[in-house]
Every structure is written in structure tokens, then in C-alpha cells.
Amino acid sequence: MVPLAPPNPTDVLTVSALTRRVRETIEGEFGSVWVAGEVSNLARPSSGHLYLSLKDDKATLRAVIYRGVALRLRFDLRDGMEVVARGRLTVYEPRGDYQLAVEEIHPKGIGALELALQQLKEKLQAKGYFDARRKRTLPSFPRAIALVTSPTGAAIRDMLELLARRWPVAAITVVPVRVQGDGAAAEIATAIRLLNRLQADGAIRLDALIVGRGGGSLEDLWAFNEELVADAIFGSKIPVVSAVGHEIDVTISDLVADHRALTPSHAITDLTPDRAGLIAGLADIARRLRDRMDQRLYLVRQRLDALAERRAFRQPLDRVRDLEKRLDDLDGRLARAARQSIARHRERLAAVAGKLSTLSPLNVLARGYSLTHGPDGRLLRDASTVHPGDTLSTRLAAGEVVSRVESVRPGPEDQS
């Protein structure tokens, strides 16, 4: 092998010089380039920068998203996501590595806002923000309503005009906020929290609040798709009506709010009763009440007239006389019944008296017999039971004889 001649010292480059020339060439040639690839090795250090690699099936490209760009990302970057990124190629001289400094990045096949919206919906769904069971019923007759919206848009003008026609008795509080652009979401969330704090402190009394704006593109409505606004609505103690855009627009605030109105005007019609309709309804109720009362009075009057035609009201004494006659009849029947009862009892008494008279010992006495009682009051049947000197009492048919025993003569059976 023939040795090569040594190079001219002026043609030899240091590593730094070569790297610098490569950097100048690459950065000059690829000042801005679009690259499509799959995200891998995503890292999120505390600095706020994002470090990642973009790869396809044959190569890998290191990339960095500096903090200022990362903060403006609408969606959550994840490993495995197909993206399209625009940036400039730079060379990191200490290692001789080149990387893509990303200035703009989009999901492949779907817009960044659509992806961000989808990711936030999934996150809030998992946290229960959309649960219908936690949503409150709107008041039937609100006395105080707050409007959180732009003070210069057509939406607030339409809402105030409709409120004046439908429900002018409600007190209206307007909290002016920006409804699009940087910082709009923070203003909306701050306004909702402020109203809740004032209500908690007793400074105001609100029955509901409406948050929203008129129609626009997805970018225009994006403030109502921010998690900051969703958190404020979820934490509100005051019932919230979300009215953002048109009927086809559905934002995160619509899904979290207690009630979603299709438009700002619909928010007023959904929240408030129609005064004219209520008055007409009350008038109809009053008319029906009068008709029912008239019908009731007519029926009562008919019944009263029918009662007035009855004999008891036309000739009230006839009833008294009828009762008196009936009382007289009852008195006569009672007297006859009493006399008949007495007669029957007298007949029965006479029959019993006759039987008693037949059996009475007095009748025996009337035939000449008498009854003699000894000194002890007992009826005498044997002369031997008394002694001379005893006092005897003899009952005759008429009267009684008292005698003293002079002597006693025994009967034949005693003599034997």
C-alpha cells in the first residue's frame, strides 16, 4: 500500500469547524421544513420544553418543541401519535446531532383543535363532569339572572331584548368578558367564580347564570372548550345555562352546564317563562273558574228552588199539625192499650183471688169452725198440750176470743 501524501495543513478542519460548517449548511438549506412521522420517546422535563423523536419505518429524527410553542399546543401530544410538524433543522454542536426545532405541529388526518376537543371530552367524561345526575333543574320563575358574555356582541343585545319582552321582572346582571382570543377562557372562568363568591357572601342573589356567545368557527368558540371554563362551570353553585354558537355547535361548556341552550336566544326562552303567555293562561284560568262558579251557582240555585217548592217550606205548619195529629193518635192508642192491660190484669187478679178464697182457712171458719192457739202461739191440736191457767187465743170467722184454761179433758185416745 502506497502511503498517501500528508494533507495540506490549511485543508484540515477541526471537529468544531466541520460541525459548524455542517450546521451552517443544514440550517441554510432547511430553514423551514415539513416532516411527517410518529411521535416516540416523548419527554416532558420541568423546563417546559418537549423532547421527542419523529420516526418512520426506516429512520428517526430527533425533535424539540420549546416551551413557548408547547404552551400554545391545543392538544395533548402522546407517543404513537401520527403528526405533521413544521420547523427548522438545527445542529447541536457539542454532540454533532441534528434535530428539528418544531414551530408548528398538527395531528395527521385530524385538526389540532378537533383532537384537543376529543381528548378533553374523554378526560372530563372520566371525571364525571357530564353526568346528568349532578345537573340541576332550572328555576321556574327566576328573579335574578347573570349574563357572562361579551358586552358588545349581538348575543347580549338579543338576550336583553328578549328578556324585556318575555320576563321583564327579572333583575339582570351583566358581567362583561372576552369570548374569544387569548385570555378569554380565564376571564370567563373568573367571572363565574366571582358570581359564586358574591352569592356565597350574600352580596347578590342569583337564580341562574347564562354563559355564552354568538356563532363562529371552532377557533372562535374555543374559549368555551377550555378545561379552565369547564372547571368553573362544574364548581358553580348557581345553575348554569350554556349558550354558545348555533344549534350545530356543541362545546365543552354545553356538556358540563346544567342546561344547554341551542343559541343565546334559546337560553332566554329556556330559562324564563313568557309573561304574555302567563297572563293569557291566567286569564283563561280565571274565565274557566268563572264558568265553573256560574255552573255551580246555577245548580245550587236549581236545588234551592226545588227545596223551596217542597211542602215543608211552603206550608211549614202542616208538618207540625201532622205530627200533632199523629201524637194524639199515639196518645189515644196508648190510653186504650193501658186500659186494656189494666182490665186484663184485673181479670187475672180476680181469678187468682177466687182461687185463694177457695183455699183460704177463713172460709172454713165461716162455717162455724175456729182456730185456737196456745200460749206459745202454736195451733192447738191436742188438749194435753195445755194446762189449767194457760191463756188461749181463738180465731173465729169474725173476731178473736181470748180465754183461760180452767181444766183439761183428755181425748178418748189419751184415756186409753
Short mmCIF file of C-alpha atoms in Angstrom, two decimals:
data_model
loop_
_atom_site.label_atom_id
_atom_site.label_comp_id
_atom_site.label_asym_id
_atom_site.label_seq_id
_atom_site.Cartn_x
_atom_site.Cartn_y
_atom_site.Cartn_z
CA MET A 1 0.00 0.00 0.00
CA VAL A 2 1.36 3.31 -1.09
CA PRO A 3 1.17 5.87 1.70
CA LEU A 4 -0.82 8.97 0.90
CA ALA A 5 0.84 12.28 0.96
CA PRO A 6 0.07 14.28 4.10
CA PRO A 7 -2.70 16.86 3.59
CA ASN A 8 -2.01 20.50 3.44
CA PRO A 9 -2.48 21.80 6.98
CA THR A 10 -4.70 24.55 5.62
CA ASP A 11 -7.14 21.90 4.34
CA VAL A 12 -7.57 20.08 7.70
CA LEU A 13 -10.69 21.04 9.68
CA THR A 14 -11.21 20.72 13.37
CA VAL A 15 -14.26 18.86 14.60
CA SER A 16 -15.79 22.12 15.73
CA ALA A 17 -15.16 23.76 12.40
CA LEU A 18 -16.61 20.83 10.49
CA THR A 19 -19.62 20.70 12.74
CA ARG A 20 -20.09 24.44 12.33
CA ARG A 21 -19.96 24.13 8.53
CA VAL A 22 -22.43 21.25 8.62
CA ARG A 23 -24.73 23.35 10.85
CA GLU A 24 -24.50 26.34 8.52
CA THR A 25 -25.21 24.12 5.53
CA ILE A 26 -28.12 22.29 7.11
CA GLU A 27 -29.69 25.35 8.67
CA GLY A 28 -29.26 27.31 5.48
CA GLU A 29 -30.71 24.56 3.31
CA PHE A 30 -33.52 23.51 5.68
CA GLY A 31 -34.57 26.76 7.32
CA SER A 32 -38.19 25.62 7.31
CA VAL A 33 -39.33 22.10 6.51
CA TRP A 34 -42.47 19.97 6.97
CA VAL A 35 -41.93 16.46 8.33
CA ALA A 36 -44.45 13.66 8.86
CA GLY A 37 -43.81 10.88 11.36
CA GLU A 38 -44.80 9.02 14.50
CA VAL A 39 -44.07 10.50 17.91
CA SER A 40 -41.84 8.41 20.15
CA ASN A 41 -39.64 8.86 23.23
CA LEU A 42 -41.68 11.88 24.34
CA ALA A 43 -40.18 13.58 27.40
CA ARG A 44 -41.56 16.46 29.47
CA PRO A 45 -38.84 17.94 31.71
CA SER A 46 -39.61 20.65 34.26
CA SER A 47 -38.28 23.31 31.90
CA GLY A 48 -41.50 23.08 29.88
CA HIS A 49 -39.75 22.02 26.69
CA LEU A 50 -40.85 18.83 24.95
CA TYR A 51 -38.25 16.40 23.63
CA LEU A 52 -39.27 13.66 21.22
CA SER A 53 -38.37 11.70 18.13
CA LEU A 54 -40.19 11.53 14.82
CA LYS A 55 -39.80 8.20 13.10
CA ASP A 56 -40.99 6.14 10.19
CA ASP A 57 -40.19 2.56 9.31
CA LYS A 58 -36.65 3.45 8.15
CA ALA A 59 -35.33 6.43 10.09
CA THR A 60 -35.61 8.51 13.26
CA LEU A 61 -35.31 12.27 13.65
CA ARG A 62 -34.78 13.97 16.99
CA ALA A 63 -37.04 16.96 17.64
CA VAL A 64 -37.60 19.59 20.28
CA ILE A 65 -40.62 21.78 20.99
CA TYR A 66 -39.54 24.76 23.04
CA ARG A 67 -41.69 25.94 25.92
CA GLY A 68 -43.23 28.93 24.13
CA VAL A 69 -44.53 26.69 21.34
CA ALA A 70 -45.52 23.88 23.75
CA LEU A 71 -47.77 26.22 25.76
CA ARG A 72 -49.72 27.07 22.62
CA LEU A 73 -50.47 23.45 21.73
CA ARG A 74 -54.21 22.80 21.57
CA PHE A 75 -53.95 19.05 22.05
CA ASP A 76 -52.07 16.62 24.25
CA LEU A 77 -49.07 15.16 22.43
CA ARG A 78 -48.63 11.42 23.04
CA ASP A 79 -46.31 8.60 21.98
CA GLY A 80 -47.54 6.74 18.91
CA MET A 81 -49.43 9.75 17.53
CA GLU A 82 -49.04 10.41 13.82
CA VAL A 83 -48.24 14.11 13.31
CA VAL A 84 -47.12 16.60 10.71
CA ALA A 85 -44.57 19.11 12.05
CA ARG A 86 -43.00 22.24 10.62
CA GLY A 87 -39.71 23.53 11.90
CA ARG A 88 -36.13 24.26 11.17
CA LEU A 89 -33.25 21.85 11.29
CA THR A 90 -30.55 22.73 13.79
CA VAL A 91 -27.29 21.06 14.78
CA TYR A 92 -26.35 20.61 18.43
CA GLU A 93 -22.62 21.15 18.13
CA PRO A 94 -21.44 19.52 21.39
CA ARG A 95 -22.71 16.14 20.18
CA GLY A 96 -22.83 16.76 16.45
CA ASP A 97 -26.52 15.76 16.45
CA TYR A 98 -29.05 17.45 14.29
CA GLN A 99 -32.66 17.91 15.35
CA LEU A 100 -35.87 19.55 14.26
CA ALA A 101 -36.88 22.62 16.25
CA VAL A 102 -40.65 22.35 15.89
CA GLU A 103 -42.53 25.60 15.38
CA GLU A 104 -45.89 24.12 14.37
CA ILE A 105 -47.32 20.63 14.78
CA HIS A 106 -50.66 19.03 13.83
CA PRO A 107 -52.21 15.61 14.26
CA LYS A 108 -52.15 13.73 11.00
CA GLY A 109 -55.61 13.24 9.48
CA ILE A 110 -57.41 15.42 12.10
CA GLY A 111 -57.13 19.04 13.10
CA ALA A 112 -55.37 20.01 16.28
CA LEU A 113 -58.49 21.59 17.73
CA GLU A 114 -60.63 18.57 16.94
CA LEU A 115 -58.11 16.30 18.62
CA ALA A 116 -57.77 18.59 21.63
CA LEU A 117 -61.54 18.69 21.97
CA GLN A 118 -61.78 14.92 21.76
CA GLN A 119 -59.05 14.44 24.35
CA LEU A 120 -60.61 16.91 26.77
CA LYS A 121 -64.03 15.29 26.39
CA GLU A 122 -62.56 11.92 27.29
CA LYS A 123 -60.80 13.39 30.31
CA LEU A 124 -63.83 15.25 31.67
CA GLN A 125 -66.13 12.31 30.95
CA ALA A 126 -63.93 10.15 33.15
CA LYS A 127 -64.10 12.79 35.93
CA GLY A 128 -67.92 12.82 35.84
CA TYR A 129 -68.31 16.36 34.52
CA PHE A 130 -71.01 15.30 32.05
CA ASP A 131 -73.03 13.15 34.46
CA ALA A 132 -76.71 14.03 34.05
CA ARG A 133 -77.44 13.10 37.70
CA ARG A 134 -75.47 16.09 39.01
CA LYS A 135 -77.26 18.63 36.81
CA ARG A 136 -79.82 20.86 38.49
CA THR A 137 -83.28 21.86 37.36
CA LEU A 138 -83.67 25.45 36.23
CA PRO A 139 -85.92 27.72 38.33
CA SER A 140 -89.47 28.14 37.02
CA PHE A 141 -89.70 31.86 37.78
CA PRO A 142 -86.19 33.34 38.04
CA ARG A 143 -85.98 36.66 39.84
CA ALA A 144 -82.30 37.42 39.15
CA ILE A 145 -80.15 36.32 36.20
CA ALA A 146 -76.49 36.98 35.37
CA LEU A 147 -75.15 37.13 31.80
CA VAL A 148 -71.47 36.25 31.31
CA THR A 149 -70.70 37.30 27.76
CA SER A 150 -69.25 39.98 25.56
CA PRO A 151 -70.83 43.40 26.21
CA THR A 152 -70.57 44.39 22.52
CA GLY A 153 -71.77 41.29 20.64
CA ALA A 154 -75.13 40.70 19.03
CA ALA A 155 -75.80 37.87 21.51
CA ILE A 156 -76.21 40.12 24.55
CA ARG A 157 -78.39 42.54 22.61
CA ASP A 158 -80.68 39.73 21.52
CA MET A 159 -80.84 38.28 25.03
CA LEU A 160 -81.65 41.61 26.69
CA GLU A 161 -84.34 42.45 24.14
CA LEU A 162 -85.93 39.02 24.54
CA LEU A 163 -85.78 39.29 28.33
CA ALA A 164 -87.51 42.66 28.20
CA ARG A 165 -90.37 41.13 26.24
CA ARG A 166 -90.67 37.77 27.94
CA TRP A 167 -89.79 38.32 31.60
CA PRO A 168 -89.06 41.95 32.48
CA VAL A 169 -89.50 41.31 36.22
CA ALA A 170 -86.11 39.58 36.41
CA ALA A 171 -83.13 41.61 37.62
CA ILE A 172 -80.25 41.30 35.14
CA THR A 173 -76.54 41.42 35.99
CA VAL A 174 -74.15 41.60 33.05
CA VAL A 175 -70.55 40.51 33.61
CA PRO A 176 -68.55 41.63 30.54
CA VAL A 177 -65.84 39.25 29.36
CA ARG A 178 -63.94 38.49 26.20
CA VAL A 179 -65.39 35.47 24.45
CA GLN A 180 -62.54 34.66 22.06
CA GLY A 181 -58.82 35.04 21.79
CA ASP A 182 -56.01 34.62 24.28
CA GLY A 183 -57.13 35.09 27.88
CA ALA A 184 -60.86 34.78 27.09
CA ALA A 185 -61.21 31.44 28.88
CA ALA A 186 -59.55 32.84 32.02
CA GLU A 187 -61.93 35.84 32.02
CA ILE A 188 -65.00 33.61 31.64
CA ALA A 189 -63.88 31.27 34.42
CA THR A 190 -63.03 34.21 36.69
CA ALA A 191 -66.47 35.77 36.10
CA ILE A 192 -68.28 32.53 37.01
CA ARG A 193 -66.24 32.14 40.19
CA LEU A 194 -66.74 35.80 41.10
CA LEU A 195 -70.53 35.49 40.85
CA ASN A 196 -70.49 32.39 43.02
CA ARG A 197 -68.30 34.09 45.60
CA LEU A 198 -70.56 37.16 45.73
CA GLN A 199 -73.59 34.92 46.15
CA ALA A 200 -71.89 32.95 48.92
CA ASP A 201 -71.06 36.24 50.69
CA GLY A 202 -74.68 37.42 50.39
CA ALA A 203 -73.79 40.39 48.19
CA ILE A 204 -76.08 39.20 45.39
CA ARG A 205 -78.85 36.67 44.94
CA LEU A 206 -78.92 34.86 41.59
CA ASP A 207 -81.28 32.13 40.44
CA ALA A 208 -79.25 31.26 37.32
CA LEU A 209 -76.45 32.49 35.10
CA ILE A 210 -76.05 32.29 31.34
CA VAL A 211 -72.62 31.94 29.80
CA GLY A 212 -72.15 32.09 26.06
CA ARG A 213 -71.74 33.99 22.82
CA GLY A 214 -72.96 34.02 19.23
CA GLY A 215 -71.80 31.74 16.45
CA GLY A 216 -68.37 31.43 14.92
CA SER A 217 -65.71 28.98 13.83
CA LEU A 218 -64.26 26.31 16.10
CA GLU A 219 -61.35 28.65 16.79
CA ASP A 220 -63.73 31.49 17.68
CA LEU A 221 -65.62 29.29 20.15
CA TRP A 222 -62.52 27.70 21.62
CA ALA A 223 -62.62 29.62 24.90
CA PHE A 224 -65.70 27.55 25.81
CA ASN A 225 -63.76 24.35 25.15
CA GLU A 226 -61.05 25.14 27.70
CA GLU A 227 -60.71 22.98 30.81
CA LEU A 228 -60.48 26.14 32.89
CA VAL A 229 -64.03 27.12 31.93
CA ALA A 230 -65.28 23.56 32.42
CA ASP A 231 -63.87 23.53 35.97
CA ALA A 232 -65.58 26.84 36.80
CA ILE A 233 -68.96 25.66 35.49
CA PHE A 234 -68.64 22.31 37.28
CA GLY A 235 -67.89 24.05 40.58
CA SER A 236 -70.67 26.64 40.27
CA LYS A 237 -73.34 26.57 42.97
CA ILE A 238 -75.54 28.72 40.75
CA PRO A 239 -77.36 26.80 37.97
CA VAL A 240 -75.56 27.44 34.68
CA VAL A 241 -77.08 27.70 31.21
CA SER A 242 -74.54 27.39 28.38
CA ALA A 243 -75.49 29.09 25.10
CA VAL A 244 -72.58 29.00 22.70
CA GLY A 245 -72.82 29.46 18.96
CA HIS A 246 -75.53 27.89 16.86
CA GLU A 247 -77.53 24.69 17.17
CA ILE A 248 -74.85 22.58 15.47
CA ASP A 249 -72.08 23.86 17.76
CA VAL A 250 -71.51 21.72 20.86
CA THR A 251 -68.81 22.90 23.23
CA ILE A 252 -67.38 21.53 26.44
CA SER A 253 -69.26 24.20 28.42
CA ASP A 254 -72.53 22.93 26.86
CA LEU A 255 -71.80 19.42 28.11
CA VAL A 256 -70.81 20.48 31.64
CA ALA A 257 -73.54 23.09 32.21
CA ASP A 258 -76.81 22.27 33.96
CA HIS A 259 -78.65 23.12 30.75
CA ARG A 260 -77.52 23.53 27.15
CA ALA A 261 -79.35 26.10 25.03
CA LEU A 262 -79.12 25.86 21.26
CA THR A 263 -78.44 29.61 20.94
CA PRO A 264 -78.23 32.62 23.28
CA SER A 265 -81.84 33.47 22.41
CA HIS A 266 -82.90 29.93 23.25
CA ALA A 267 -81.18 30.35 26.62
CA ILE A 268 -83.67 33.11 27.48
CA THR A 269 -86.68 31.12 26.28
CA ASP A 270 -85.50 28.01 28.12
CA LEU A 271 -84.83 29.86 31.37
CA THR A 272 -87.74 32.30 31.60
CA PRO A 273 -91.50 31.97 31.27
CA ASP A 274 -93.35 34.06 28.69
CA ARG A 275 -95.11 36.87 30.54
CA ALA A 276 -97.70 37.28 27.79
CA GLY A 277 -98.34 33.55 27.77
CA LEU A 278 -98.65 33.50 31.57
CA ILE A 279 -101.10 36.41 31.52
CA ALA A 280 -103.12 34.71 28.80
CA GLY A 281 -103.02 31.46 30.77
CA LEU A 282 -104.13 33.19 33.96
CA ALA A 283 -106.93 34.91 32.06
CA ASP A 284 -108.04 31.54 30.70
CA ILE A 285 -107.93 30.02 34.18
CA ALA A 286 -109.96 32.95 35.53
CA ARG A 287 -112.51 32.51 32.74
CA ARG A 288 -112.80 28.79 33.44
CA LEU A 289 -113.16 29.49 37.16
CA ARG A 290 -115.96 31.94 36.44
CA ASP A 291 -117.66 29.42 34.18
CA ARG A 292 -117.37 26.73 36.84
CA MET A 293 -118.66 29.09 39.52
CA ASP A 294 -121.58 30.13 37.32
CA GLN A 295 -122.39 26.49 36.63
CA ARG A 296 -122.11 25.65 40.30
CA LEU A 297 -124.31 28.58 41.28
CA TYR A 298 -126.87 27.56 38.65
CA LEU A 299 -127.01 24.02 40.02
CA VAL A 300 -127.24 25.26 43.61
CA ARG A 301 -129.98 27.72 42.63
CA GLN A 302 -131.92 24.93 40.94
CA ARG A 303 -131.58 22.78 44.01
CA LEU A 304 -132.64 25.67 46.25
CA ASP A 305 -135.70 26.33 44.07
CA ALA A 306 -136.61 22.65 44.22
CA LEU A 307 -136.30 22.71 48.01
CA ALA A 308 -138.39 25.87 48.19
CA GLU A 309 -141.19 24.10 46.31
CA ARG A 310 -141.41 21.38 48.88
CA ARG A 311 -144.45 21.37 51.20
CA ALA A 312 -142.25 21.69 54.27
CA PHE A 313 -141.14 25.13 53.12
CA ARG A 314 -144.41 26.28 51.53
CA GLN A 315 -146.62 25.21 54.49
CA PRO A 316 -144.28 24.57 57.38
CA LEU A 317 -147.16 24.30 59.97
CA ASP A 318 -148.75 21.42 58.07
CA ARG A 319 -145.90 19.23 59.12
CA VAL A 320 -146.31 20.33 62.73
CA ARG A 321 -150.04 19.65 62.60
CA ASP A 322 -149.45 16.25 61.04
CA LEU A 323 -147.07 15.42 63.85
CA GLU A 324 -149.51 16.72 66.45
CA LYS A 325 -152.27 14.55 64.98
CA ARG A 326 -150.01 11.58 64.97
CA LEU A 327 -149.13 12.35 68.59
CA ASP A 328 -152.80 12.47 69.50
CA ASP A 329 -153.37 9.16 67.78
CA LEU A 330 -150.45 7.64 69.62
CA ASP A 331 -151.78 9.07 72.92
CA GLY A 332 -155.22 7.53 72.33
CA ARG A 333 -153.73 4.23 71.34
CA LEU A 334 -151.53 4.31 74.43
CA ALA A 335 -154.53 5.09 76.73
CA ARG A 336 -156.60 2.30 75.19
CA ALA A 337 -153.70 -0.08 75.47
CA ALA A 338 -153.23 0.90 79.14
CA ARG A 339 -156.92 0.38 79.92
CA GLN A 340 -156.97 -2.96 78.18
CA SER A 341 -153.83 -4.02 80.02
CA ILE A 342 -155.32 -2.99 83.38
CA ALA A 343 -158.52 -4.85 82.60
CA ARG A 344 -156.63 -7.99 81.68
CA HIS A 345 -154.59 -7.78 84.87
CA ARG A 346 -157.73 -7.23 86.95
CA GLU A 347 -159.36 -10.28 85.47
CA ARG A 348 -156.26 -12.31 86.17
CA LEU A 349 -156.16 -10.91 89.72
CA ALA A 350 -159.81 -11.77 90.33
CA ALA A 351 -159.25 -15.30 89.08
CA VAL A 352 -156.28 -15.71 91.39
CA ALA A 353 -158.22 -14.16 94.29
CA GLY A 354 -161.05 -16.60 93.68
CA LYS A 355 -158.67 -19.49 93.86
CA LEU A 356 -157.11 -18.09 97.03
CA SER A 357 -160.56 -17.53 98.56
CA THR A 358 -161.46 -21.14 97.86
CA LEU A 359 -158.35 -22.33 99.58
CA SER A 360 -158.47 -19.79 102.46
CA PRO A 361 -158.98 -21.22 106.01
CA LEU A 362 -161.26 -18.25 106.72
CA ASN A 363 -163.96 -19.87 104.63
CA VAL A 364 -163.76 -22.87 106.91
CA LEU A 365 -164.17 -20.59 109.90
CA ALA A 366 -167.25 -19.07 108.30
CA ARG A 367 -168.92 -22.43 108.52
CA GLY A 368 -168.61 -22.41 112.37
CA TYR A 369 -165.14 -23.71 112.82
CA SER A 370 -162.43 -21.88 114.81
CA LEU A 371 -158.65 -21.91 115.32
CA THR A 372 -157.15 -21.92 118.82
CA HIS A 373 -153.56 -21.01 119.57
CA GLY A 374 -151.77 -21.96 122.71
CA PRO A 375 -149.75 -19.64 124.95
CA ASP A 376 -146.77 -20.17 122.69
CA GLY A 377 -148.78 -19.10 119.62
CA ARG A 378 -148.85 -22.53 118.14
CA LEU A 379 -152.08 -24.02 116.75
CA LEU A 380 -153.62 -26.41 119.29
CA ARG A 381 -154.35 -29.92 118.07
CA ASP A 382 -154.10 -31.79 121.38
CA ALA A 383 -155.73 -30.72 124.68
CA SER A 384 -152.98 -32.37 126.66
CA THR A 385 -150.51 -29.75 125.49
CA VAL A 386 -152.10 -27.05 127.69
CA HIS A 387 -152.60 -26.73 131.40
CA PRO A 388 -155.09 -25.03 133.64
CA GLY A 389 -154.37 -21.35 133.84
CA ASP A 390 -152.89 -21.08 130.30
CA THR A 391 -154.22 -18.25 128.17
CA LEU A 392 -155.59 -19.28 124.77
CA SER A 393 -156.45 -17.27 121.67
CA THR A 394 -159.33 -18.49 119.50
CA ARG A 395 -159.79 -17.14 115.94
CA LEU A 396 -163.39 -17.14 114.72
CA ALA A 397 -164.82 -16.24 111.29
CA ALA A 398 -165.36 -12.78 112.74
CA GLY A 399 -163.12 -11.68 115.57
CA GLU A 400 -160.99 -13.43 118.17
CA VAL A 401 -161.70 -14.76 121.70
CA VAL A 402 -159.10 -14.82 124.49
CA SER A 403 -159.76 -17.34 127.31
CA ARG A 404 -158.07 -19.01 130.27
CA VAL A 405 -157.98 -22.77 130.74
CA GLU A 406 -159.99 -23.90 133.77
CA SER A 407 -159.50 -27.61 133.26
CA VAL A 408 -158.27 -30.03 130.66
CA ARG A 409 -160.27 -33.05 129.49
CA PRO A 410 -158.15 -35.61 127.67
CA GLY A 411 -159.46 -37.23 124.46
CA PRO A 412 -160.52 -40.82 124.20
CA GLU A 413 -157.15 -41.88 122.86
CA ASP A 414 -155.46 -40.26 125.88
CA GLN A 415 -157.72 -42.09 128.30
CA SER A 416 -156.84 -45.41 126.96
#
